[in-house]
Amino acid sequence: MIANSLMKYLLCVFFALAASAGLAFAQQRTVSGTVTDETGEPMAGVVVIEGGTSNVALTDDKGRYSIQIPDSQVTLEFKFMSYKTKTVDVSSKQDKVNVSMEVDATEMEEVVVTAFATQKKINVTGAISSVNGTDLVSAPVANISNALIGNTPGVSGLQTSGEPGRNQTQLYIRGISTYGSANPLIIIDGIEQADEQAFAEFNSMDANEIASISVLKDAASTAVYGVRGANGVIIVKTKRGNEGKPTISFSGNFGITSATAIQEGTTSYEYALLRNEAIRHEQNSFAGFDSYNIYIYDDYDLWKFKNNRDYTPLEVDAMTWLSDSQKADLKNSPALFYASHDLYDELFRKAAPQYQANLNISGGTAKVKYFASFGYFNQEGITRTYHYRDANTSSDYNRFNFRTNFDIEILKNLKISVSSAGQFGRTAGPGATESVSGVVNDVNDMAARYKTLMKYVYEANPMISPGIVEGHLIDGFSAPTGSMQYDLQLKHNSKTGGINAVNTLLRSGRGILDESLLDNTIRIDHEMDYLLPNLNIHATVSYQDSYSRYTLLQTNLPTYQVRRNSVDPNVLDFYASYREGPGSYESYGYSNWNKLYVEAGVDWSQSFKKHNVSALFLGKASKYTMPGDSYHVPSGIMGFVGRVTYNYDDRYMAEVNLGYNGTEQFREGMRFGLFPAFSAGWVPTAEKWFPANDIFTFFKIRASYGEVGNDRLGDQRRFYYLPSTYNLNQSGYFLGAVVGSTPGAYYSGASEGNVGNPDITWERARKYDIGVEAKFFRDRLSMEYDYFYERRDNILTTLGIIPAIYGVEASSVPPANVGITQNRGYELLVKWEDQAGDFFYSIGGDISYFRNKIIYKAEAKTAWPWMSETGFAIGQRFGLVSDGLYDTPEELATRPYNNYVSNRVTLGDIKYRDLDGDGIINQNDMCPIGYPNYAQYHFNLRAQFAWKGFDFKILFTGSANGSFYLSDVMTNPFFKYSGNAWKWQYDGRWTAARYAAGENISFPRMTYAYDPTSNNYIMSDYWMMSTDHIKLKNIELGYTFNVRKGILSDMHIQSMRVYFNANNVYTFRNALTPFGIDPETTDGSPYIYPLTRIFNFGLTLKF
Amino acid sequence: MKHSRFITFIAVALISLTGCEKFFLEKPDTTGTVDINTIFSSEKNATALLMNTYRNVLLMDWPGGIGISHSTLGSISGEVGRGYDWHGSFIISNQGLSVNGCDGSENGAERYSANWRFIRACYILIENIDMVPDMDDTMKKYVKAEAKCLIAYRYMGMFYRYGGVPLVYKSYTSSDDMTTGRSSVQEVLDLIVRLCDEAYADLPDSWDAVNLGRLTKGVALAVKARALQYAARPLFNSATPYLDNGAANNLICFGNYDKERWKQAIDANLAVIEWANANGYQLLNTGGAGEGVPNPNAFDDYATATSVAGNPEVLLPYKCDEYTQGIHTYMLFTMFVPDSHWDTDDDGVLTNMLENYYAADGQDLDIPAVGEAARPGSDWVELIENIEPRAKADIKFCGFDSYNNPGDQNWQEVGWIRESGNMAIDRADAWPGSLDQSAGCGAPVKFWYKAGTRTWFELPLFRMSEFYLNLAEAYNEYDDPQNALKYLNYVHNRAGLPSITESGQTALRETIQREFYIEFFFEGGKRYYNSKHWKREDIDDGICGGQMRELQFSFRAGTQAPNTKDKIEWYWNANTFRSTWHPRMFLEPFPQSEINKGYIVQNPGY
């Protein structure tokens, strides 16, 4: 509500300001002059801007310009690519101003945030890419992980869900290199995030707080993180204050979210046709299905489905006791029993609002600098809200953020930085009651959540039952024996009852997840110039604390059965099936965690003529405590970091990085490891012998090698190093005499438990990277290319080769560090940046590619090489290879025996290849099919334009060589005999007639009886869909207003920008389009909450 | 000076961080964690390990111990119906034994890896029991002997299932060489005999009342006797194996026929009987009559021997007296425990089994053949009323009250609630053979004699009649029909039947095997393994494979429950399902997942 009225207020202000801006008026004068470069040559195309406005002029080819400005104007700005922007004071009312431009050296000295430092980009020898805060703000999404997609090469990910508060992306850097945990390490303002909560603070950050994000990809840049660096590192730097008067900035946004893709269902008429067809085909194919005759919809049923009527005109006319008007009403009355419901549509609405506001202030004096930001975000979900009683099914995510960063110079050489951040989120939505993992109401069990929601979309059908009729929540038809609906129910043969998706949505209750996170950091920097010039020491302490609680509110809703009145069928009768009762309130999953991080270090840098040397040494430790952990032992990590860099004249550079650290995961003596990395770079274009020219202006080559570790061993138990355990109080035995029914004495048992492996250690990655950076045409065209190769070993692996004679239960055999994988690939980035007059533009794109492979996994030898995972990609799926469908009886007659379904195969079924040629389709014919879910190629294409006050950005993303497996829940029609069927099945199914007519067939015959005829739903490549796609990911159009006079100026507003932007805008047709699945969805669960797109309007005010 | 301050700073920083290791890298508190030292630190804990080992080792061939789990081996050897279509037994019946088990896991008819887990526990006991401070040396000696005998018991089981298997002599550590392949059947037999001999030497003849149920010398003899009996039977005791296994024939047979193997079996079985008689165990025959005379108390004696805990015929019971065990659930047919009794719905007694029983006068039963006209219900009543006592103790026949819980409503038709046979009520179209319910002619109620509402029973693992029948079989093969008949009739007469006089070796062999089938109906998969080791010619014709037949009953129109026998109008015999058999199934397959590890070779044909 608050957000709503706030929005209204903002919109009013916005229109008032926009109107007033145009009314500005003042006395004018003309200023003219010549612009030259350092050598005195005239410069064409220099932009001359009336300071703070969009009034511009250009210099001609003689360097001359002329501009009309108001009398009161005090400054002019002169801008040109690669030159420093000059601001000239014109307050003395002179009309002739000549300007000499200087080459901007700082632009060449773009800095990059690296581990524990910032470095000039030219001196960086590792593979690091960065994203600036403004690009993140352009994607109006809730999560930073989603905003990162498309903005930097080498980072990719998929989303599990589009539900507010649960729609983050699982990010991977340079793909996946291990079958253990592949989470990257996240660093926020120098603080390592706990692996257990890798994305917790990151994803809840307000994009307006972020100054930049660096992605560290190779060993040279991540080795200092030692056992945590192997999967890459993401470093987030938040904004801090600069010296100057306070700048207040406000932004407000209003957006509309909607599903990017929704599956289209069949109408009840189509559904009935399909089911009849399925039953008849099975009756013709297999013996024993005669009893299914009672499930066939007859011609009258079909007429009623088609015409949305419960009675044919003849039936109505036969009701002689009705008056003519009653008969006429009944003939026009839409069907109750024969209706057609679009269950997706009843569950999801078309659009939902999203609001966001941020207010931040920054500034400072020589002694104190500050930045403070306050943000609010609200996103509503697309599940429908039914105002039925007090059942609240609305789904939304609310978040308040604050962040304050103070830098205080206490003494000339002593600085204290105090940073605090808070995130308070509330995710509310339909309650999850279904248990998939065995834990009822596990908030982290997304599969369970969406199964609760989606189950009755899949398991119900278009006519099974209406949701709400005349204000009554319906859980089925009242169907007394002999009535029309009784016969109809028999035909439906529903095993799930008369429940549809609306009913479960309303009855699922409302689950509320409250989460709060506080992050406080104090850092002290001390310059020790008195010892050695440029010697600094620092110390940091940080404490993060998070609480969360899940609450489930359930109202006990009254539900009804409905039927038509037997005397006047125009009247509906309702019978209560559940009375209204007291609601229930349950609280689950109260949890908290906290993390302490300390760091202290010393750094030094010095230049000796052209030799530049720097060194860094620091120690750090962190301790993550989660009281709920079964071992009651915090996970900790501590270690030392060392670095030495050297460069000569920005021409030759070299670095040595060392990480030495250890974790509690391993036994003493095995805990600490040394992770070294070496890198070097050379800039030939800086050599004296390199001819200065305008075409090939910059070239750099760099290479790195290093070792990094990964102490996170996947979802396995902790402390494998502990000795083997035994369990007491296991099942035992009885001894002694039995008297009557009384057994002898019971002796409880003991048995061997977990077997330990004292040699357990971290996974090790050896990474190679070689990169080139080049610029052409006076730096307008820039290009960067990295090739990487990585070999992981010591991957913790369950030993599949230990014989059973070991005598230890397979699940207790301790894993060992034996797995080996490799990963290789490249990233290529190209960008063209220029200006034509006052038109600035840049177009660029990047491609990243990775391809991993399991080299060794301690698998037992398989009968055929294609059956083992070794040699294939991580996450490779295995299944049968399809070879079209059985179209003719001749093909069917000569088929191999199908072991999976007792050989029950008929026309229109999927034909599988008998790979080993033994005449039997069995597990020996399962081979790698498709690609893993994570694609190998990712493309991004970006363009940006700016002209006068307008700015425009567009981003396309895409991927190739990824697969999505459609599980049988999605593909099998008539699940449990009366589940749903889909439009794409209707349109693409095999029938003898459609085959004969040469129609497009993309789906096997319709199946009715699930068990004996499930030939088509054995895991196979038939259901492996390509995720290759191209998407218009983000688009943004903005306009910045002149602010000279009027209301804005009176309100001390310096500038105002209005904009429209959008995220996940449009996906070009791809293999998943017919199934209503966004290609950036993970395929882990068949129950999918659709991903969403957002159209957003916003404005930014600067005071 | 300045530099030394700097160095001091660094040093302090380093030391303070190093000193923090305990704070930041905590170790789990392992006090209270039970490890091997804790287990062997007290007699109580060591006994707990022993008790868990008893429970696990001895559960073999019975539901819960076998891979098919929800059913009995009777469901794949023509005794009872094959179970629900998701039962392992149904799948095996449908498609035969498979290297991937009946559900894609390693389970065949028996869990292969379970053997090794339990053998490991035995070795851990043997290797560590000497550490226990408060256990006396005699008890330590007993525990070691018990563990050896338990290892022998499991090896015996693997011997008749798989043939040669790897020999393991200790509890492995993960760094040991575990590439031991399969040993020959001879080597496995030798190990079993050696372990039994060693256990026999150290085990006691009896235990005090508190320890009743633990292994005795008699059990060591019994394990050895059963193992030698299987060794002498045709499947292994042959020059040619059931399927050629190339160079590895010694893994699936001895490679020669040696009549002396029967002599070894005779000696071993005689030793059991001799020991039993000296220690209070006996073939229960309270009729008091001598040899050759039918026992007038046959019903009570047989029912007691199979059902009553602590009866003198059982050398070793399985004392797991709790109903949560699968064994009891999947062998309990009444409704009185609110548990998975429905699991047994499709496990009714087949005609294939019923026709083995004798009439009370020792004649064959007159059961209608398949296709023969339906007979009146009165004929059925007469047939069952005159059937031999063992059948009455074993089966609750369709329409009849159970004989073995007289007067108990739960065991009568009126309290039965469920169908106790393939019943057709108000079904004019029922004949012939349109019913397919797997409820057979009745429900097995063996082991529940006078059980009332007790929900568990003690499985008889070794019962004296086994050794008598073993001797009958062995003497017959050793060309001593006199002794063969003598030992056969001990069992036959005990069952209240007149003596058998048949003396032709082939015919007598059939008769002895039939006696095994009756005496050990539904008892630990004996029909399943015995039939295979006898290499029955008809194993694919109604025993493990082939046509299965069931009686079906139509009740008078309008019949209301209880469906008592007087309401049966007609009954007939019908073909119901066919079971799969292939000669490779003479021995069980090793799980494919184990074969893939490369240390053992598969049995032929799989």
mmCIF file of C-alpha atoms in Angstrom, chain A residues 114-345:
data_model
loop_
_atom_site.group_PDB
_atom_site.id
_atom_site.type_symbol
_atom_site.label_atom_id
_atom_site.label_comp_id
_atom_site.label_asym_id
_atom_site.label_seq_id
_atom_site.Cartn_x
_atom_site.Cartn_y
_atom_site.Cartn_z
ATOM 1 C CA THR A 114 41.258 -7.329 -8.080
ATOM 2 C CA ALA A 115 41.703 -9.535 -5.060
ATOM 3 C CA PHE A 116 42.694 -7.300 -2.128
ATOM 4 C CA ALA A 117 43.647 -4.399 -4.428
ATOM 5 C CA THR A 118 42.845 -2.269 -7.389
ATOM 6 C CA GLN A 119 45.156 -2.335 -10.345
ATOM 7 C CA LYS A 120 45.594 -0.323 -13.484
ATOM 8 C CA LYS A 121 43.968 -2.355 -16.213
ATOM 9 C CA ILE A 122 47.078 -2.197 -18.337
ATOM 10 C CA ASN A 123 49.043 -3.949 -15.629
ATOM 11 C CA VAL A 124 46.584 -6.746 -15.028
ATOM 12 C CA THR A 125 48.017 -10.107 -15.978
ATOM 13 C CA GLY A 126 45.081 -12.264 -14.950
ATOM 14 C CA ALA A 127 41.743 -12.877 -16.633
ATOM 15 C CA ILE A 128 39.341 -10.421 -15.064
ATOM 16 C CA SER A 129 36.282 -8.810 -16.475
ATOM 17 C CA SER A 130 34.243 -6.108 -14.875
ATOM 18 C CA VAL A 131 30.757 -4.713 -14.943
ATOM 19 C CA ASN A 132 29.879 -1.258 -13.735
ATOM 20 C CA GLY A 133 26.974 -0.423 -11.529
ATOM 21 C CA THR A 134 24.989 1.434 -14.183
ATOM 22 C CA ASP A 135 24.749 -1.666 -16.337
ATOM 23 C CA LEU A 136 23.282 -3.564 -13.401
ATOM 24 C CA VAL A 137 20.695 -0.873 -12.764
ATOM 25 C CA SER A 138 19.558 -1.158 -16.362
ATOM 26 C CA ALA A 139 18.126 -4.594 -15.673
ATOM 27 C CA PRO A 140 15.088 -3.987 -13.481
ATOM 28 C CA VAL A 141 15.309 -7.329 -11.686
ATOM 29 C CA ALA A 142 15.278 -8.356 -8.053
ATOM 30 C CA ASN A 143 18.561 -10.227 -8.045
ATOM 31 C CA ILE A 144 22.064 -9.154 -8.877
ATOM 32 C CA SER A 145 22.749 -12.634 -10.228
ATOM 33 C CA ASN A 146 20.036 -12.138 -12.848
ATOM 34 C CA ALA A 147 21.329 -8.690 -13.722
ATOM 35 C CA LEU A 148 24.819 -10.067 -14.256
ATOM 36 C CA ILE A 149 23.672 -12.394 -17.017
ATOM 37 C CA GLY A 150 24.678 -10.971 -20.380
ATOM 38 C CA ASN A 151 26.844 -8.244 -18.945
ATOM 39 C CA THR A 152 30.121 -10.052 -18.865
ATOM 40 C CA PRO A 153 31.686 -12.914 -20.763
ATOM 41 C CA GLY A 154 32.414 -16.136 -18.930
ATOM 42 C CA VAL A 155 29.487 -15.848 -16.526
ATOM 43 C CA SER A 156 26.435 -17.951 -17.221
ATOM 44 C CA GLY A 157 23.590 -19.466 -15.333
ATOM 45 C CA LEU A 158 20.098 -20.854 -15.296
ATOM 46 C CA GLN A 159 17.060 -20.049 -13.231
ATOM 47 C CA THR A 160 14.909 -22.550 -11.352
ATOM 48 C CA SER A 161 11.878 -20.413 -10.930
ATOM 49 C CA GLY A 162 10.220 -17.111 -11.762
ATOM 50 C CA GLU A 163 8.563 -16.765 -8.387
ATOM 51 C CA PRO A 164 9.297 -13.516 -6.562
ATOM 52 C CA GLY A 165 11.989 -13.963 -3.935
ATOM 53 C CA ARG A 166 13.000 -17.301 -5.396
ATOM 54 C CA ASN A 167 13.982 -16.297 -8.893
ATOM 55 C CA GLN A 168 17.738 -15.951 -8.590
ATOM 56 C CA THR A 169 20.137 -17.460 -11.077
ATOM 57 C CA GLN A 170 22.623 -20.154 -10.234
ATOM 58 C CA LEU A 171 25.804 -18.586 -11.575
ATOM 59 C CA TYR A 172 28.848 -20.385 -12.880
ATOM 60 C CA ILE A 173 32.119 -18.866 -13.995
ATOM 61 C CA ARG A 174 33.609 -20.450 -17.084
ATOM 62 C CA GLY A 175 31.006 -23.176 -16.835
ATOM 63 C CA ILE A 176 31.400 -26.129 -14.569
ATOM 64 C CA SER A 177 34.706 -27.843 -13.936
ATOM 65 C CA THR A 178 33.805 -30.310 -11.222
ATOM 66 C CA TYR A 179 31.079 -32.699 -10.273
ATOM 67 C CA GLY A 180 31.520 -31.435 -6.733
ATOM 68 C CA SER A 181 30.289 -27.994 -5.740
ATOM 69 C CA ALA A 182 30.850 -25.426 -8.510
ATOM 70 C CA ASN A 183 29.662 -22.325 -6.660
ATOM 71 C CA PRO A 184 31.900 -19.323 -7.254
ATOM 72 C CA LEU A 185 33.227 -17.406 -4.279
ATOM 73 C CA ILE A 186 31.534 -14.054 -3.683
ATOM 74 C CA ILE A 187 33.408 -11.155 -2.104
ATOM 75 C CA ILE A 188 31.480 -8.094 -1.006
ATOM 76 C CA ASP A 189 33.628 -5.101 -0.103
ATOM 77 C CA GLY A 190 36.546 -7.353 0.666
ATOM 78 C CA ILE A 191 34.559 -9.780 2.810
ATOM 79 C CA GLU A 192 34.457 -13.409 1.732
ATOM 80 C CA GLN A 193 30.946 -14.788 1.805
ATOM 81 C CA ALA A 194 30.455 -18.205 3.388
ATOM 82 C CA ASP A 195 30.044 -20.948 0.839
ATOM 83 C CA GLU A 196 26.942 -22.146 2.634
ATOM 84 C CA GLN A 197 25.376 -18.738 2.014
ATOM 85 C CA ALA A 198 27.248 -17.872 -1.133
ATOM 86 C CA PHE A 199 24.529 -15.775 -2.726
ATOM 87 C CA ALA A 200 22.567 -14.678 0.341
ATOM 88 C CA GLU A 201 23.777 -11.101 0.676
ATOM 89 C CA PHE A 202 24.775 -10.763 -2.967
ATOM 90 C CA ASN A 203 21.319 -11.495 -4.340
ATOM 91 C CA SER A 204 19.537 -9.191 -1.959
ATOM 92 C CA MET A 205 21.680 -6.154 -2.726
ATOM 93 C CA ASP A 206 20.130 -3.074 -4.264
ATOM 94 C CA ALA A 207 21.791 -2.488 -7.621
ATOM 95 C CA ASN A 208 22.010 1.224 -6.789
ATOM 96 C CA GLU A 209 24.487 0.401 -4.029
ATOM 97 C CA ILE A 210 26.955 -1.221 -6.354
ATOM 98 C CA ALA A 211 29.863 0.625 -7.903
ATOM 99 C CA SER A 212 31.329 -2.278 -9.802
ATOM 100 C CA ILE A 213 31.587 -6.022 -10.036
ATOM 101 C CA SER A 214 34.755 -7.861 -11.052
ATOM 102 C CA VAL A 215 34.747 -11.432 -12.203
ATOM 103 C CA LEU A 216 38.035 -13.219 -11.548
ATOM 104 C CA LYS A 217 38.421 -16.192 -13.794
ATOM 105 C CA ASP A 218 41.948 -17.551 -13.919
ATOM 106 C CA ALA A 219 44.351 -18.835 -11.304
ATOM 107 C CA ALA A 220 46.499 -15.701 -11.315
ATOM 108 C CA SER A 221 43.584 -13.693 -10.026
ATOM 109 C CA THR A 222 42.067 -16.273 -7.673
ATOM 110 C CA ALA A 223 45.034 -18.217 -6.245
ATOM 111 C CA VAL A 224 45.124 -15.931 -3.227
ATOM 112 C CA TYR A 225 41.753 -17.371 -2.224
ATOM 113 C CA GLY A 226 43.371 -20.792 -2.050
ATOM 114 C CA VAL A 227 40.942 -23.542 -1.188
ATOM 115 C CA ARG A 228 38.006 -21.381 -2.146
ATOM 116 C CA GLY A 229 39.197 -19.971 -5.436
ATOM 117 C CA ALA A 230 38.863 -22.826 -7.894
ATOM 118 C CA ASN A 231 35.376 -21.984 -9.148
ATOM 119 C CA GLY A 232 36.178 -18.340 -9.840
ATOM 120 C CA VAL A 233 35.490 -15.269 -7.757
ATOM 121 C CA ILE A 234 32.983 -12.442 -8.026
ATOM 122 C CA ILE A 235 34.056 -9.225 -6.289
ATOM 123 C CA VAL A 236 31.450 -6.615 -5.534
ATOM 124 C CA LYS A 237 32.465 -3.118 -4.584
ATOM 125 C CA THR A 238 29.840 -0.798 -3.205
ATOM 126 C CA LYS A 239 29.740 2.947 -3.694
ATOM 127 C CA ARG A 240 31.592 5.218 -1.310
ATOM 128 C CA GLY A 241 31.560 8.958 -0.847
ATOM 129 C CA ASN A 242 33.845 11.484 -2.522
ATOM 130 C CA GLU A 243 34.881 14.864 -1.337
ATOM 131 C CA GLY A 244 32.362 17.470 -2.368
ATOM 132 C CA LYS A 245 28.957 18.825 -1.541
ATOM 133 C CA PRO A 246 26.251 16.298 -0.874
ATOM 134 C CA THR A 247 24.702 14.641 -3.904
ATOM 135 C CA ILE A 248 21.284 13.263 -3.334
ATOM 136 C CA SER A 249 19.925 10.910 -5.869
ATOM 137 C CA PHE A 250 16.477 9.420 -6.000
ATOM 138 C CA SER A 251 15.123 6.818 -8.347
ATOM 139 C CA GLY A 252 11.635 5.427 -8.581
ATOM 140 C CA ASN A 253 10.445 2.607 -10.780
ATOM 141 C CA PHE A 254 7.218 1.011 -11.678
ATOM 142 C CA GLY A 255 7.206 -2.197 -13.657
ATOM 143 C CA ILE A 256 4.934 -4.878 -14.932
ATOM 144 C CA THR A 257 6.022 -8.502 -14.811
ATOM 145 C CA SER A 258 4.500 -11.268 -16.853
ATOM 146 C CA ALA A 259 5.349 -14.835 -17.709
ATOM 147 C CA THR A 260 7.751 -15.244 -20.612
ATOM 148 C CA ALA A 261 6.228 -18.512 -21.672
ATOM 149 C CA ILE A 262 3.107 -20.453 -20.769
ATOM 150 C CA GLN A 263 2.038 -23.845 -21.980
ATOM 151 C CA GLU A 264 -1.147 -23.933 -23.991
ATOM 152 C CA GLY A 265 -3.710 -26.518 -22.951
ATOM 153 C CA THR A 266 -6.359 -28.283 -24.977
ATOM 154 C CA THR A 267 -10.018 -27.382 -24.832
ATOM 155 C CA SER A 268 -12.291 -29.942 -23.258
ATOM 156 C CA TYR A 269 -13.502 -30.916 -26.714
ATOM 157 C CA GLU A 270 -9.985 -31.518 -27.986
ATOM 158 C CA TYR A 271 -9.156 -33.331 -24.778
ATOM 159 C CA ALA A 272 -12.098 -35.684 -25.160
ATOM 160 C CA LEU A 273 -11.177 -36.402 -28.774
ATOM 161 C CA LEU A 274 -7.602 -37.170 -27.785
ATOM 162 C CA ARG A 275 -8.580 -39.482 -25.004
ATOM 163 C CA ASN A 276 -11.020 -41.418 -27.142
ATOM 164 C CA GLU A 277 -8.293 -41.739 -29.725
ATOM 165 C CA ALA A 278 -5.786 -42.988 -27.149
ATOM 166 C CA ILE A 279 -8.145 -45.602 -25.723
ATOM 167 C CA ARG A 280 -9.212 -46.879 -29.112
ATOM 168 C CA HIS A 281 -5.635 -47.173 -30.285
ATOM 169 C CA GLU A 282 -4.699 -49.189 -27.227
ATOM 170 C CA GLN A 283 -7.715 -51.410 -27.573
ATOM 171 C CA ASN A 284 -6.714 -52.114 -31.142
ATOM 172 C CA SER A 285 -3.100 -52.773 -30.170
ATOM 173 C CA PHE A 286 -3.201 -54.795 -26.987
ATOM 174 C CA ALA A 287 -5.472 -57.398 -25.472
ATOM 175 C CA GLY A 288 -7.163 -56.719 -22.181
ATOM 176 C CA PHE A 289 -8.354 -53.159 -22.700
ATOM 177 C CA ASP A 290 -11.974 -53.942 -23.525
ATOM 178 C CA SER A 291 -13.019 -52.718 -20.121
ATOM 179 C CA TYR A 292 -11.923 -49.237 -21.179
ATOM 180 C CA ASN A 293 -15.043 -48.898 -23.318
ATOM 181 C CA ILE A 294 -16.754 -47.190 -20.425
ATOM 182 C CA TYR A 295 -14.244 -44.329 -20.623
ATOM 183 C CA ILE A 296 -15.116 -43.405 -24.198
ATOM 184 C CA TYR A 297 -16.876 -40.062 -24.615
ATOM 185 C CA ASP A 298 -19.856 -40.534 -26.937
ATOM 186 C CA ASP A 299 -21.079 -38.211 -29.662
ATOM 187 C CA TYR A 300 -23.441 -36.395 -27.312
ATOM 188 C CA ASP A 301 -20.594 -35.726 -24.913
ATOM 189 C CA LEU A 302 -18.477 -34.419 -27.754
ATOM 190 C CA TRP A 303 -21.273 -32.132 -28.949
ATOM 191 C CA LYS A 304 -21.646 -30.734 -25.450
ATOM 192 C CA PHE A 305 -17.920 -30.167 -25.018
ATOM 193 C CA LYS A 306 -17.751 -28.485 -28.358
ATOM 194 C CA ASN A 307 -20.756 -26.254 -27.776
ATOM 195 C CA ASN A 308 -20.187 -25.566 -24.091
ATOM 196 C CA ARG A 309 -23.626 -26.869 -23.122
ATOM 197 C CA ASP A 310 -24.712 -29.438 -20.568
ATOM 198 C CA TYR A 311 -27.803 -30.411 -22.574
ATOM 199 C CA THR A 312 -28.497 -30.871 -26.220
ATOM 200 C CA PRO A 313 -31.549 -28.971 -27.489
ATOM 201 C CA LEU A 314 -33.354 -32.306 -27.765
ATOM 202 C CA GLU A 315 -32.668 -33.080 -24.147
ATOM 203 C CA VAL A 316 -33.937 -29.674 -23.128
ATOM 204 C CA ASP A 317 -37.075 -30.081 -25.192
ATOM 205 C CA ALA A 318 -37.682 -33.401 -23.493
ATOM 206 C CA MET A 319 -37.917 -31.636 -20.141
ATOM 207 C CA THR A 320 -41.602 -31.050 -20.563
ATOM 208 C CA TRP A 321 -42.058 -29.625 -17.114
ATOM 209 C CA LEU A 322 -39.999 -26.556 -17.935
ATOM 210 C CA SER A 323 -41.577 -23.371 -19.188
ATOM 211 C CA ASP A 324 -40.548 -22.086 -22.597
ATOM 212 C CA SER A 325 -38.424 -19.354 -21.099
ATOM 213 C CA GLN A 326 -36.724 -21.835 -18.802
ATOM 214 C CA LYS A 327 -36.008 -24.002 -21.811
ATOM 215 C CA ALA A 328 -34.622 -21.079 -23.725
ATOM 216 C CA ASP A 329 -32.426 -20.136 -20.768
ATOM 217 C CA LEU A 330 -31.158 -23.663 -20.470
ATOM 218 C CA LYS A 331 -30.338 -23.864 -24.156
ATOM 219 C CA ASN A 332 -28.238 -20.763 -23.736
ATOM 220 C CA SER A 333 -26.748 -21.697 -20.381
ATOM 221 C CA PRO A 334 -22.996 -22.302 -20.558
ATOM 222 C CA ALA A 335 -21.917 -25.736 -19.494
ATOM 223 C CA LEU A 336 -21.138 -26.559 -15.896
ATOM 224 C CA PHE A 337 -20.222 -30.204 -16.378
ATOM 225 C CA TYR A 338 -19.026 -29.942 -19.948
ATOM 226 C CA ALA A 339 -17.140 -26.681 -19.594
ATOM 227 C CA SER A 340 -13.602 -26.038 -20.699
ATOM 228 C CA HIS A 341 -11.114 -24.630 -18.203
ATOM 229 C CA ASP A 342 -7.697 -23.319 -19.042
ATOM 230 C CA LEU A 343 -5.939 -24.331 -15.858
ATOM 231 C CA TYR A 344 -2.790 -22.297 -16.511
ATOM 232 C CA ASP A 345 -4.948 -19.270 -17.004
#
